[in-house]
CSV table of C-alpha atoms and ligand atoms in Angstrom, one decimal:
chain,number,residue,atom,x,y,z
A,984,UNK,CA,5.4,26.9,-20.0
A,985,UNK,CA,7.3,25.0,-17.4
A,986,UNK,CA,6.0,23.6,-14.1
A,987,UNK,CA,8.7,22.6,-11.4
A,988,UNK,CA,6.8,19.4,-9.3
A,989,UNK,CA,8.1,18.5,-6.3
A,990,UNK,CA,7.6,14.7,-5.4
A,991,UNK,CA,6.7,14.3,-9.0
A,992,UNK,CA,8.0,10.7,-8.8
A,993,UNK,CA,5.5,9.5,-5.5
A,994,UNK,CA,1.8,8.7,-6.3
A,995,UNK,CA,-0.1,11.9,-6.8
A,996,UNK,CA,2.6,13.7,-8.8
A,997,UNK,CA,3.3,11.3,-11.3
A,998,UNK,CA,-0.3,11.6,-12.5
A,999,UNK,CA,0.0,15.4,-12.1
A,1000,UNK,CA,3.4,15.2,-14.0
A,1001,UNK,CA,2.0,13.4,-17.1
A,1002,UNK,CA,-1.1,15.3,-17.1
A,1003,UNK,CA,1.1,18.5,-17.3
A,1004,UNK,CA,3.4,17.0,-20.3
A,1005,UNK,CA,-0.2,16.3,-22.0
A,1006,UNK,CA,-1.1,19.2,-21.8
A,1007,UNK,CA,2.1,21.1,-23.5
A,1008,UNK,CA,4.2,21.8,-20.4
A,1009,UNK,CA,7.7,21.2,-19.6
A,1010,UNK,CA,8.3,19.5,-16.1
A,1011,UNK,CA,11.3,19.4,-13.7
A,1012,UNK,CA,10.6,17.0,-11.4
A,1013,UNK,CA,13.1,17.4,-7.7
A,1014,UNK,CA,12.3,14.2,-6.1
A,1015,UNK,CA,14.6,12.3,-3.3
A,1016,UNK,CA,13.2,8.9,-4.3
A,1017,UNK,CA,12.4,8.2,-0.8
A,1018,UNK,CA,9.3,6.7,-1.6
A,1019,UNK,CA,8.7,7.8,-5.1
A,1020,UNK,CA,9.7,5.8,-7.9
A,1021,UNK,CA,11.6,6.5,-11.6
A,1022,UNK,CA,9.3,4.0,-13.2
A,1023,UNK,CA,6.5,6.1,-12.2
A,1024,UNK,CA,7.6,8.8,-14.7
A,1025,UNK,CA,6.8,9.4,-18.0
A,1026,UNK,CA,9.6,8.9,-20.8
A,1027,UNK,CA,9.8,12.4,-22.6
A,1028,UNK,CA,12.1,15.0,-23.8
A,1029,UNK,CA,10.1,17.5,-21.9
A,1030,UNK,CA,11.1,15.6,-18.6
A,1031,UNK,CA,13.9,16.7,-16.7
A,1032,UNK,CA,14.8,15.1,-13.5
A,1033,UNK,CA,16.4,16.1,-10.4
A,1034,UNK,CA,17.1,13.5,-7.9
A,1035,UNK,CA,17.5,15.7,-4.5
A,1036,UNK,CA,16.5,16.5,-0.5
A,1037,UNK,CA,14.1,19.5,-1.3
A,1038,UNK,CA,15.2,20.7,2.1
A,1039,UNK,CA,18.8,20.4,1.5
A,1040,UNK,CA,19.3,21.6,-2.5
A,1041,UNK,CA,21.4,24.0,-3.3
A,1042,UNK,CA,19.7,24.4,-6.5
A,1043,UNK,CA,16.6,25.4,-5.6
A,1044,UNK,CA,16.6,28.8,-6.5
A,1045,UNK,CA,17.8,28.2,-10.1
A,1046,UNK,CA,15.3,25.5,-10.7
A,1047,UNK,CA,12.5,27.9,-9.2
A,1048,UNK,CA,14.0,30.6,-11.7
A,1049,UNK,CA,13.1,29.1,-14.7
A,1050,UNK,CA,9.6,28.0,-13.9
A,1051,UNK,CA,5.9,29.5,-13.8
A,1052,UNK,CA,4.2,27.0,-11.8
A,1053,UNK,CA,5.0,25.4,-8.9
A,1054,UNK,CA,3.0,22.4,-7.8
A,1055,UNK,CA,4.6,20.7,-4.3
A,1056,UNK,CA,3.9,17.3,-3.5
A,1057,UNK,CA,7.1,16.2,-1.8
A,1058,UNK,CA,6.5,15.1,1.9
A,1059,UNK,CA,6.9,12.1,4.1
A,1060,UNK,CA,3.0,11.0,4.0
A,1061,UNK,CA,3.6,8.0,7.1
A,1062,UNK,CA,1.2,9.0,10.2
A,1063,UNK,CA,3.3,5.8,11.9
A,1064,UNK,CA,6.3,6.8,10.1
A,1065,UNK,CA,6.2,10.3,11.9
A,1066,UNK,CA,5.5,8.9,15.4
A,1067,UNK,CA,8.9,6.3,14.6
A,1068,UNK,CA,10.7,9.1,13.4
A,1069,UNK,CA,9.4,13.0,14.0
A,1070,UNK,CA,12.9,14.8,13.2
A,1071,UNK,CA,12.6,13.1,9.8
A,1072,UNK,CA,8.8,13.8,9.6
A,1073,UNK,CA,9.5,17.9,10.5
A,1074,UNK,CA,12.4,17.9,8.2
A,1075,UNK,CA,10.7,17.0,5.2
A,1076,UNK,CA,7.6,18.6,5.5
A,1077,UNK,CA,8.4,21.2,7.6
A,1078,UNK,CA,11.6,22.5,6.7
A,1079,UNK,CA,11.2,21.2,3.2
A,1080,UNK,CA,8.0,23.5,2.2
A,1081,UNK,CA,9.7,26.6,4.0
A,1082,UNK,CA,13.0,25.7,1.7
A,1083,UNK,CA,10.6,25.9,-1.1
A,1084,UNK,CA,8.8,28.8,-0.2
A,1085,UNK,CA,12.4,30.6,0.7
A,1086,UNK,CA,13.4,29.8,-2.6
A,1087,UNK,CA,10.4,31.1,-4.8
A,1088,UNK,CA,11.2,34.9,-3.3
A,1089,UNK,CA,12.1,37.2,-5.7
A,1090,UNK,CA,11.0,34.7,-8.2
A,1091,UNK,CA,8.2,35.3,-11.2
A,1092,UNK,CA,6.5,32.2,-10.2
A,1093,UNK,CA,2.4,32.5,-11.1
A,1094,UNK,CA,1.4,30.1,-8.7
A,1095,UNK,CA,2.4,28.1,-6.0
A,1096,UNK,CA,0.0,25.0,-5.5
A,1097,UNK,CA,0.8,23.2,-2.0
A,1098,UNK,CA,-0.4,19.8,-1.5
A,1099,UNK,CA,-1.9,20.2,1.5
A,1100,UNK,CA,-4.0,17.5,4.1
A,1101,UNK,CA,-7.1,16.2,5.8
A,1102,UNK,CA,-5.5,14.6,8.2
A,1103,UNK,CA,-5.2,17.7,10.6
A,1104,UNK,CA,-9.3,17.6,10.7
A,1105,UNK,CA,-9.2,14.5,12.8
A,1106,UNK,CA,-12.5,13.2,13.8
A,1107,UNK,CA,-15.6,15.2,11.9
A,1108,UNK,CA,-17.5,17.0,14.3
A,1109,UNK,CA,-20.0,18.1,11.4
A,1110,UNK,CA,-21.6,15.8,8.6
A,1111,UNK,CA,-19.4,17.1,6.0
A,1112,UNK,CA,-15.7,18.6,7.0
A,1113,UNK,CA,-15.4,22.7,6.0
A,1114,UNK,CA,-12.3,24.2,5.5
A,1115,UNK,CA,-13.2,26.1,8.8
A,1116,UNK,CA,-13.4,22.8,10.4
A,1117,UNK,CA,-11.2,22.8,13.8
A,1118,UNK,CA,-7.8,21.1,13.2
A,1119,UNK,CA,-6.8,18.8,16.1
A,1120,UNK,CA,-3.8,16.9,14.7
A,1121,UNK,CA,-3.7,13.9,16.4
A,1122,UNK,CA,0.0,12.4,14.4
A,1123,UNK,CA,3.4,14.2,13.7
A,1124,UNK,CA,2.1,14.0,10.2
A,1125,UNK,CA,-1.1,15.9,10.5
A,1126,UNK,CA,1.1,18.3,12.2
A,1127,UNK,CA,3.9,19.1,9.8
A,1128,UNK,CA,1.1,19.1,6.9
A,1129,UNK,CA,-0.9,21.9,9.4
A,1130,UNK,CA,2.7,23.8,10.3
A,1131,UNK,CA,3.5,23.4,6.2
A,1132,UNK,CA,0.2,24.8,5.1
A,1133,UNK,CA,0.1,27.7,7.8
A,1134,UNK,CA,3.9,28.7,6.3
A,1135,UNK,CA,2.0,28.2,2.7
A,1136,UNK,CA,-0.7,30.6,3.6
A,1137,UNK,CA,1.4,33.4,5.8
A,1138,UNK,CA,4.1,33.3,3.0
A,1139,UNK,CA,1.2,34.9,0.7
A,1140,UNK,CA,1.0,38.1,2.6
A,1141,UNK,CA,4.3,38.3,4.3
A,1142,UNK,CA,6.5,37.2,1.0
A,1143,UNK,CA,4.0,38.0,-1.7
A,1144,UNK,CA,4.0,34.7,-3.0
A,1145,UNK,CA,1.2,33.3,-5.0
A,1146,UNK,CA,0.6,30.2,-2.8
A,1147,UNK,CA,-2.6,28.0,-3.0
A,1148,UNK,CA,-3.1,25.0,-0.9
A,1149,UNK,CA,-5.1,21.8,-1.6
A,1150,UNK,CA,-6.3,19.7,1.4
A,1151,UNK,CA,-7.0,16.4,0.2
A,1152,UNK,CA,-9.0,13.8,1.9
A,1153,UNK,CA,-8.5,10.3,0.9
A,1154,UNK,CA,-6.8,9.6,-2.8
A,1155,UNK,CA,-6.7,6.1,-4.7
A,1156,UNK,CA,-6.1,5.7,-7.5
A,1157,UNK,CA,-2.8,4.1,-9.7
A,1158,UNK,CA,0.1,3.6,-9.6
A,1159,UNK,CA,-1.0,1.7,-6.2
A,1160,UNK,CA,-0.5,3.6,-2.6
A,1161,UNK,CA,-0.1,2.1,0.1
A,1162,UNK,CA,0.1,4.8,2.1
A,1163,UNK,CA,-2.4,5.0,5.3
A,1164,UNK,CA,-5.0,7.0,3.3
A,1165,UNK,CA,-6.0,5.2,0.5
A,1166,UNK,CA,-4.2,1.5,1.8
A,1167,UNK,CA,-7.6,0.1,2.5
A,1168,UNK,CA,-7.9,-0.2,-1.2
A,1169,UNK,CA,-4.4,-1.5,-2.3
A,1170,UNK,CA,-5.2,-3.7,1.2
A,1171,UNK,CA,-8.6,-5.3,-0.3
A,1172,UNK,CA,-7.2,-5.7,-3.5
A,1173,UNK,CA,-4.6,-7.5,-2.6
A,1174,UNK,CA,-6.3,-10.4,-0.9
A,1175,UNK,CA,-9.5,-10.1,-3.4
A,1176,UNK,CA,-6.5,-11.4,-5.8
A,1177,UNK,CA,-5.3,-14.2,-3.0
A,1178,UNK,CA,-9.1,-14.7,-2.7
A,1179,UNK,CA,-9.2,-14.2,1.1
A,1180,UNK,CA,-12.0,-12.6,3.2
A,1181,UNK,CA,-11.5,-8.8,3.9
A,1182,UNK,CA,-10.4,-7.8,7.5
A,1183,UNK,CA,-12.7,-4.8,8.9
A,1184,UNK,CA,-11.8,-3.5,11.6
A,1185,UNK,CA,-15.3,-2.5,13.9
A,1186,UNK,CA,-18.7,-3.3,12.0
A,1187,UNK,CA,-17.6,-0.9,8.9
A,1188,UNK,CA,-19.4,1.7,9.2
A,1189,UNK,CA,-16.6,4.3,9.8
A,1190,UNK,CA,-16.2,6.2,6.7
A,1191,UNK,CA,-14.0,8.7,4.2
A,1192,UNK,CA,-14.1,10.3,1.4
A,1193,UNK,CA,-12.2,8.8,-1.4
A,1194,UNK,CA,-11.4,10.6,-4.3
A,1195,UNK,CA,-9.9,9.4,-7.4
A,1196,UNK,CA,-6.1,10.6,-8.4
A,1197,UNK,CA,-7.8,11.7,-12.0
A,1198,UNK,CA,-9.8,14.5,-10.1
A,1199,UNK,CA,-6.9,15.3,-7.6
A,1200,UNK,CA,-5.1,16.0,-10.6
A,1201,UNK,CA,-7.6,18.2,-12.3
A,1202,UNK,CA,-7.9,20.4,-8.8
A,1203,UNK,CA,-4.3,21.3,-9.3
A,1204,UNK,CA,-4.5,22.5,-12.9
A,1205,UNK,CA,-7.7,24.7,-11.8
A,1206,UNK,CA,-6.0,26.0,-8.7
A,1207,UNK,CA,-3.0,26.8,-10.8
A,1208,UNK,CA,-5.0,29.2,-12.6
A,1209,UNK,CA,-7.9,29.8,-10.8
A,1210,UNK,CA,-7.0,29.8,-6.9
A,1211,UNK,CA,-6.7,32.8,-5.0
A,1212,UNK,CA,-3.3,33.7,-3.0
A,1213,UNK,CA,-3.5,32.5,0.6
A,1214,UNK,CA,-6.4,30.3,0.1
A,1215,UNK,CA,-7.4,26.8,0.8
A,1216,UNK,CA,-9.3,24.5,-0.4
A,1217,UNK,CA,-10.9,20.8,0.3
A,1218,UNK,CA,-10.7,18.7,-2.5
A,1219,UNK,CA,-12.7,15.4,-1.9
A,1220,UNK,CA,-16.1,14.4,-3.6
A,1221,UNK,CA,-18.5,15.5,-0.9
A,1222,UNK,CA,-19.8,11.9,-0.7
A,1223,UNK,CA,-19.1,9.4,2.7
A,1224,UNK,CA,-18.3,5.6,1.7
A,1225,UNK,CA,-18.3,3.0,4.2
A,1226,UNK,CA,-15.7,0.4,4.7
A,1227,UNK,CA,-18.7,-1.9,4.6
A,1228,UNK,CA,-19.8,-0.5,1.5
A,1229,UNK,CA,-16.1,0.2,0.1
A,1230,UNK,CA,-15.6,-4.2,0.6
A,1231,UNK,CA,-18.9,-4.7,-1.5
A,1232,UNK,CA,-18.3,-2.6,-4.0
A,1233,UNK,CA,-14.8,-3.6,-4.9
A,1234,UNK,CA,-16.2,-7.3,-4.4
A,1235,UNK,CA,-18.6,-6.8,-6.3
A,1236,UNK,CA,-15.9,-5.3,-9.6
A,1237,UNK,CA,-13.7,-8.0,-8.7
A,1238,UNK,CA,-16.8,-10.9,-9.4
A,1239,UNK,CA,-16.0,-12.3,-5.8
A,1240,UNK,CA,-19.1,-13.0,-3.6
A,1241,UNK,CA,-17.8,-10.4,-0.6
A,1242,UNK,CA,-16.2,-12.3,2.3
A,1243,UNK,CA,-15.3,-10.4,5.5
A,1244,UNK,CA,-13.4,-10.8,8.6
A,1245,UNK,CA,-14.8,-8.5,11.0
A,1246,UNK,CA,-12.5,-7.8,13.8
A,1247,UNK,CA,-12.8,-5.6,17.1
A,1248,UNK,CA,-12.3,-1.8,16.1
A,1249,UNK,CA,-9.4,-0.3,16.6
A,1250,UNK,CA,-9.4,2.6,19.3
A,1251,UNK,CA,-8.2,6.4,17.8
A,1252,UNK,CA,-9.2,5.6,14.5
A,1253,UNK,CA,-11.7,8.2,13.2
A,1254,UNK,CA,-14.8,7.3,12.2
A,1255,UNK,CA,-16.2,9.8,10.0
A,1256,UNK,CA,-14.2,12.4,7.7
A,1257,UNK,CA,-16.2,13.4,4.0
A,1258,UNK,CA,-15.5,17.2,2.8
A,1259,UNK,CA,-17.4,19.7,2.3
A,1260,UNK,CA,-16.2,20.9,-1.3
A,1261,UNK,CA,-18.2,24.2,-2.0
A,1262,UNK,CA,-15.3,26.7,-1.7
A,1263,UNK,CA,-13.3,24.6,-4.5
A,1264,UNK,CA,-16.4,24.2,-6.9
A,1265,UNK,CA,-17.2,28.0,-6.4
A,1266,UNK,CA,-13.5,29.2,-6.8
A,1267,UNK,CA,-11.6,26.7,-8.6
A,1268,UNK,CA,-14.4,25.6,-10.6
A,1269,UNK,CA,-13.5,22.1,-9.4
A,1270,UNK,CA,-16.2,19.2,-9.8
A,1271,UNK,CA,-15.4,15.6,-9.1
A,1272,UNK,CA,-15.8,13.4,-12.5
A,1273,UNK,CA,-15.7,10.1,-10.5
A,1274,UNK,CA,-17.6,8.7,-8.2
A,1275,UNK,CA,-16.1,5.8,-6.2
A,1276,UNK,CA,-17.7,2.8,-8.8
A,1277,UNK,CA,-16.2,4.8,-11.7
A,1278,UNK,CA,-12.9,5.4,-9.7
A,1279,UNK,CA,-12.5,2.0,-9.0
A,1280,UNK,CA,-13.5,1.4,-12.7
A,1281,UNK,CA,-10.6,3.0,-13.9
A,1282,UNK,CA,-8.5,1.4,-12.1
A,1283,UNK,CA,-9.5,-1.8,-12.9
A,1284,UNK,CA,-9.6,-1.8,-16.3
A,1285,UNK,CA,-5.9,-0.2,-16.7
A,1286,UNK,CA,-5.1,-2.8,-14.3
A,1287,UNK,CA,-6.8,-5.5,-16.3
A,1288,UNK,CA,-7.7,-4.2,-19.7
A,1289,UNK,CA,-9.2,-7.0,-20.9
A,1290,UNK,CA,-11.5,-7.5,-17.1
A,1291,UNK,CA,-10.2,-9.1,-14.0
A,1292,UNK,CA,-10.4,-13.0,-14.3
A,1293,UNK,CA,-11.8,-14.5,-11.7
A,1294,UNK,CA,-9.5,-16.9,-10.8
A,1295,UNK,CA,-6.7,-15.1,-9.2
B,766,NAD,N1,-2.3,10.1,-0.9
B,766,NAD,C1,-3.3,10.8,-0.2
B,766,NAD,O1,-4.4,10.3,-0.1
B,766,NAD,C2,-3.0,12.2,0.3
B,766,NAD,C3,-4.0,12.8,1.1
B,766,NAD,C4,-3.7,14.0,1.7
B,766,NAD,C5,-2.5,14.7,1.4
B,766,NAD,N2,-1.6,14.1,0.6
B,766,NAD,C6,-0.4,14.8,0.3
B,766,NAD,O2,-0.1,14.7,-1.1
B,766,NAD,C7,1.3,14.7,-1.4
B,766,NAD,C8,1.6,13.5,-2.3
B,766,NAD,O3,1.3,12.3,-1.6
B,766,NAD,P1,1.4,10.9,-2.2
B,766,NAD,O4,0.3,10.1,-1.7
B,766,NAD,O5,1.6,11.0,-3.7
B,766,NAD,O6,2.8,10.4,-1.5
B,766,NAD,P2,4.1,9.7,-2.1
B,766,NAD,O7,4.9,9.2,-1.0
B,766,NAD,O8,3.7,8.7,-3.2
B,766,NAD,O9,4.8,10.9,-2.8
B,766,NAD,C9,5.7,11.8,-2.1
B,766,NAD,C10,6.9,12.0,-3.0
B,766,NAD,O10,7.8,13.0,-2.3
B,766,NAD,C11,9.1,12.5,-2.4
B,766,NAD,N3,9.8,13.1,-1.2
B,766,NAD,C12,9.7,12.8,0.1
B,766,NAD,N4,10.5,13.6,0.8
B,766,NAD,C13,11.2,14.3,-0.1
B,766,NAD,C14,12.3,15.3,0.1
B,766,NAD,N5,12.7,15.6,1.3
B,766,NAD,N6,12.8,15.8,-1.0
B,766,NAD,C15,12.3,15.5,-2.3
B,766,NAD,N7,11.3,14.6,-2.5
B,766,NAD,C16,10.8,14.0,-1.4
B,766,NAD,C17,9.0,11.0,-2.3
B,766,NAD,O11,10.1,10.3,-2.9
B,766,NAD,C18,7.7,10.7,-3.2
B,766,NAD,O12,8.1,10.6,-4.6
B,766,NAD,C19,1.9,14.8,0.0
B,766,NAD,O13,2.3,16.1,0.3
B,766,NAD,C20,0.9,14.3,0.9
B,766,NAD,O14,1.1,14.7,2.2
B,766,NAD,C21,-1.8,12.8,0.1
């Protein structure tokens, strides 16, 4: 079996890629390196690696040939990024999933497993987010992820493709992100090691739902087999964590007595997004393994195996 990956070198898809090599596969990875790194990727004759624009690659087709699976990832994942630089923004996410989806017709691909977004949801106007939720993108980037998806999802019935999209709410996990999702935590790490008091913006109480890479991972194996064409799905952990709590908990694994800098909240930033995750556990058979403390757990300890000193 081979599985083309597209950003298999950023964050989420080098887990994904070394879980598929685990598990007997052989991956091509197309990645421009714009964010995602080499060392991210696993050493292995089962590798192969394609450094290219996935909206510009002549290739595409070809690669797509020989391949059963099709997990993309690629995307410019900035929400400041795509308000500095929309074209850019558009261009990779846009015109880089319709390249994609363009290029997987005709094809014998089984499945194609989009990595899809939260951020669309915007503010929760329901305790936990459904995935018929209104979208109100409020960033360039929540709207080339809706625009992507919706091509993702039409392309089902009007190419025939086998397209299954993921919306993710807020991924941590290593190698460290530091992208506006899951920053908080590469954020508070960071000066947990410089041992300085964590800034929180507002009295903490806004929160997300974080959900370890591990499980992320595990939802695109299940959709690959499991998801039906045209659907979507949330993958989160159906539980809300706090800011406030999120600081005392990795405080807490860090053996640090929490310090925090509480500063005035910061207007437009949403202040409660948790999924509801039914339609993924019912169709997918998906189930979160990790709760945040076992998330965070992980981490730490491949971080430092032998416990985090406390000195930093
Ligand atoms: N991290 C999260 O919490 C989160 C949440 C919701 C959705 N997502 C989605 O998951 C996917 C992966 O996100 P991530 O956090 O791993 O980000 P990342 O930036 O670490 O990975 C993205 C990868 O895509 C590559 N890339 C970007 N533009 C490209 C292009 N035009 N052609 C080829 N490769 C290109 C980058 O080099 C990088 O390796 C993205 O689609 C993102 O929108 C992530």
């Amino acid at each position: 079996m081979t599985s083309l990956v597209t950003g298999g070198a950023g964050f989420i898809g080098s887990n994904l890629v070394r879980a598929l090599i685990e598990g007997g596969s052989d991956v091509v990875v197309v990645d421009d390196f714009s964010t995602g790194l080499r060392e991210h990727l696993p050493k292995s004759s089962r590798l192969t690696i394609v450094e290219a624009d996935l909206a510009d690659h002549a290739g595409l087709e070809r690669l797509v040939r020989g391949c059963e699976y099709v997990f993309h990832l690629a995307a410019q994942v900035g929400v400041i990024t795509s308000i500095l630089d929309p074209v850019a923004d558009a261009y990779a996410n846009i015109l880089g999933t319709v390249r994609l989806l363009a290029a997987c017709r005709d094809s014998s691909v089984k499945k194609i497993v989009c990595s899809s977004s939260a951020a669309p949801f915007g503010e929760a106007k329901a305790e936990r987010i459904d995935e018929t939720h209104p979208q109100e993108p409020e960033s360039f980037y929540a709207l080339s992820k809706m625009s992507a998806e919706r091509y993702a999802v039409l392309a089902s019935s009007l190419l025939r493709l086998p397209t299954v999209c993921l919306r993710y709410f807020n991924v941590y996990g290593l190698p460290l992100s530091s992208s506006e999702y899951a920053g908080v935590i590469s954020i508070f790490l960071d000066r947990l090691l410089k041992d300085e008091p964590l800034v929180i913006y507002g009295d903490g109480s806004q929160d997300r739902d974080f959900v370890y890479v591990a499980d992320v991972v595990r939802a695109n194996l299940l959709a690959s087999r499991n998801g039906a064409a045209g659907a979507v799905y949330n993958i989160g952990t159906g539980t809300p964590t706090s800011i406030l709590e999120l600081a005392h908990l990795m405080s807490e694994l860090a053996n640090r007595t929490p310090r925090i800098d509480f500063r005035p909240f910061r207007p437009g930033e949403i202040r409660h997004s948790t999924a509801a995750i039914d339609r993924a556990r019912a169709d997918l058979g998906y189930e979160p393994a990790y709760d945040l403390r076992t998330g965070l757990g992980a981490m730490w300890a491949e971080l430092w195996p032998a416990g985090m000193r406390r000195d930093p």
